[in-house]
mmCIF file of C-alpha atoms in Angstrom:
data_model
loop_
_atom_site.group_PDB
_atom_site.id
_atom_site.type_symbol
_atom_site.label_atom_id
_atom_site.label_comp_id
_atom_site.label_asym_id
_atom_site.label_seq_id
_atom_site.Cartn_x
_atom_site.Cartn_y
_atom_site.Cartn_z
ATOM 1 C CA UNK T 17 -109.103 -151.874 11.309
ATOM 2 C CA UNK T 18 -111.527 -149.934 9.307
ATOM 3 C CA UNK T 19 -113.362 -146.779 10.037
ATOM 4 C CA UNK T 20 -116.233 -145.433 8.569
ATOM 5 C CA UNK T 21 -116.667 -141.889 8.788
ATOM 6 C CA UNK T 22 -120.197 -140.676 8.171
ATOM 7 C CA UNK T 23 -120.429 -136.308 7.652
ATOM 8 C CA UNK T 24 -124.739 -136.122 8.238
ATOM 9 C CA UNK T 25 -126.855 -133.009 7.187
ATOM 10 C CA UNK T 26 -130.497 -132.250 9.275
ATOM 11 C CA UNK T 27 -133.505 -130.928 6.891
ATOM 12 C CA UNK T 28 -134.510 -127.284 7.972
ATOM 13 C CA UNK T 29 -137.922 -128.513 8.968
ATOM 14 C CA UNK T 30 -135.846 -131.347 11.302
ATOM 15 C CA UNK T 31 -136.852 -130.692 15.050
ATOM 16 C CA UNK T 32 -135.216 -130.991 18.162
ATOM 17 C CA UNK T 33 -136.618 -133.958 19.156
ATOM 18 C CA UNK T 34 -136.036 -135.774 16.035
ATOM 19 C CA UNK T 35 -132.306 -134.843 16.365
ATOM 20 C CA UNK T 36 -131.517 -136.106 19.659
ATOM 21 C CA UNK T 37 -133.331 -139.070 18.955
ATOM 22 C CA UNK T 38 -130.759 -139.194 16.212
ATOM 23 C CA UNK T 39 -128.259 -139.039 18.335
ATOM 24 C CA UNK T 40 -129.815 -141.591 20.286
ATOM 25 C CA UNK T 41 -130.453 -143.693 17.936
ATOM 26 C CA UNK T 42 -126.591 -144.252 17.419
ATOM 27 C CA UNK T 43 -125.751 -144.020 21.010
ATOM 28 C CA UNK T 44 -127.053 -147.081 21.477
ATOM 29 C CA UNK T 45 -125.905 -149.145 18.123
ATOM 30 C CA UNK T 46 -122.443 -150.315 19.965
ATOM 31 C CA UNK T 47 -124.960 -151.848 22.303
ATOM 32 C CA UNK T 48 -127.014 -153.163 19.654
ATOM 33 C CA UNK T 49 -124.041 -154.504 16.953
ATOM 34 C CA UNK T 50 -121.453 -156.284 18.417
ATOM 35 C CA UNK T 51 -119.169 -155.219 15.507
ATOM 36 C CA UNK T 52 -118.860 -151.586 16.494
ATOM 37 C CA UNK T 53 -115.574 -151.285 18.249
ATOM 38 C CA UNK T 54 -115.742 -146.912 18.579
ATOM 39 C CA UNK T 55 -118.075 -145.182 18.381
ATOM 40 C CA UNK T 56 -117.671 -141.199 17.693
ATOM 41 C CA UNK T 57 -120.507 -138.516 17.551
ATOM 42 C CA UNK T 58 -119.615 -134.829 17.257
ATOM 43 C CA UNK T 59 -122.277 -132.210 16.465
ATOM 44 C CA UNK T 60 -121.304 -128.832 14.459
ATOM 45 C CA UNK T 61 -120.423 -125.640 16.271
ATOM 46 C CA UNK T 62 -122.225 -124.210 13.740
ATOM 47 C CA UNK T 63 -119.331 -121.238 12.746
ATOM 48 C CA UNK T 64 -120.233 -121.751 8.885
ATOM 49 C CA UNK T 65 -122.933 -122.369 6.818
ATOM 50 C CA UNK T 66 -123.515 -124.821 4.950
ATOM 51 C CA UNK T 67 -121.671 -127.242 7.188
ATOM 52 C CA UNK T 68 -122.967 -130.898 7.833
ATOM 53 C CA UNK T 69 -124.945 -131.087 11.489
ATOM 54 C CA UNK T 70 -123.291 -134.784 12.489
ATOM 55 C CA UNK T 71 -119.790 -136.536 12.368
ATOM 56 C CA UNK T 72 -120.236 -139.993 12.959
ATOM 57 C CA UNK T 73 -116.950 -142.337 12.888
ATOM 58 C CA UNK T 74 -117.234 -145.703 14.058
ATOM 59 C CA UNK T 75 -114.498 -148.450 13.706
ATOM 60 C CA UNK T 76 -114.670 -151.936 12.683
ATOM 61 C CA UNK T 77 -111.904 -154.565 12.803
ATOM 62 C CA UNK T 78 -112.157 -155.218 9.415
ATOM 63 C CA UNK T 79 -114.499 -154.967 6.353
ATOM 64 C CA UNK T 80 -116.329 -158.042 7.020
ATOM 65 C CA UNK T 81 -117.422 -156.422 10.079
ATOM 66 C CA UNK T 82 -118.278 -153.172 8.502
ATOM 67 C CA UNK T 83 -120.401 -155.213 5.922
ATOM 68 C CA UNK T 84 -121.987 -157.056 8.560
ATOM 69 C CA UNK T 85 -123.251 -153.753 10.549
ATOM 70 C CA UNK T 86 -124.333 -152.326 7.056
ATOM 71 C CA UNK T 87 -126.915 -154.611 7.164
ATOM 72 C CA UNK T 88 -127.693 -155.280 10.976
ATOM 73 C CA UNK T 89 -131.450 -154.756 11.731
ATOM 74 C CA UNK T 90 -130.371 -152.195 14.456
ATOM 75 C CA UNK T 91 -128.874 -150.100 12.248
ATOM 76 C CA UNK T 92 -131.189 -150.311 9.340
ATOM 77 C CA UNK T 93 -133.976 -149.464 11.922
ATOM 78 C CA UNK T 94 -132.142 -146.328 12.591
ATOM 79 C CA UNK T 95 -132.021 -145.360 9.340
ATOM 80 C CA UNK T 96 -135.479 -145.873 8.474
ATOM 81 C CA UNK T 97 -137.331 -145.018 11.969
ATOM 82 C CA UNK T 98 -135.051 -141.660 13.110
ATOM 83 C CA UNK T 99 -132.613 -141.027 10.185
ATOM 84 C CA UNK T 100 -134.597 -140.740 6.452
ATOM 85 C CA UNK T 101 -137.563 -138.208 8.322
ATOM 86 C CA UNK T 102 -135.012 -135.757 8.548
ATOM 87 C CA UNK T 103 -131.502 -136.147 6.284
ATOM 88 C CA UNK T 104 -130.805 -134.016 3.762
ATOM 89 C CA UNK T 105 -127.396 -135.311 2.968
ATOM 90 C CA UNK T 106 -125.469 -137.683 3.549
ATOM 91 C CA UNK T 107 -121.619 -138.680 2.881
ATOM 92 C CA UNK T 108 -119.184 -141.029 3.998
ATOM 93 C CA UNK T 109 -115.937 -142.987 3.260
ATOM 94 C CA UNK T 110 -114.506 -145.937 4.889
ATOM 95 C CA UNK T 111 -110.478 -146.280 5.342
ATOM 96 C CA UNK T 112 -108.058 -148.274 7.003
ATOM 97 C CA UNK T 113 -107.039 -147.452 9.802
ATOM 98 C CA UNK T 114 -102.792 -147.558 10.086
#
């Protein structure tokens, strides 16, 4: 099992609306890309600055999977239609999961 763990950072200028539709965006990818076995979104509580806005953890059952939802047209449509407007950083890591 592999799970990718994605740490997401909004733009100042990034708007409520865009945000949620963020959110929404990847609420609906395990719907979308059969290869998403979990799917994890928690925002920050905001308690220190500088902190990213979005963890995102999904798992996969293995990296052929992951590869395959890399380049799913759901996903790249998220990235391009709600995610580029407003990210100002991005980073992530994929492990295995024991």
């Amino acid at each position: 099992m592999i799970r990718h763990v994605l740490l997401l950072q909004w733009t100042t200028e990034a708007t409520t609306a865009q945000r949620e539709a963020a959110l929404d965006g990847f609420e609906r990818l395990p719907s979308q890309v059969p290869h998403i076995q979990n799917l994890v979104l928690e925002e920050d509580e905001g308690l220190a600055e500088g902190n990213a806005d979005l963890l995102v953890t999904m798992d996969f059952a293995d990296a052929e999977a992951w590869r395959a939802y890399q380049e799913h047209p759901a996903h790249r449509a998220l990235i391009e239609s709600a995610l580029r407007p407003i990210l100002a950083r991005r980073s992530a890591l994929q492990h295995r999961l024991p």
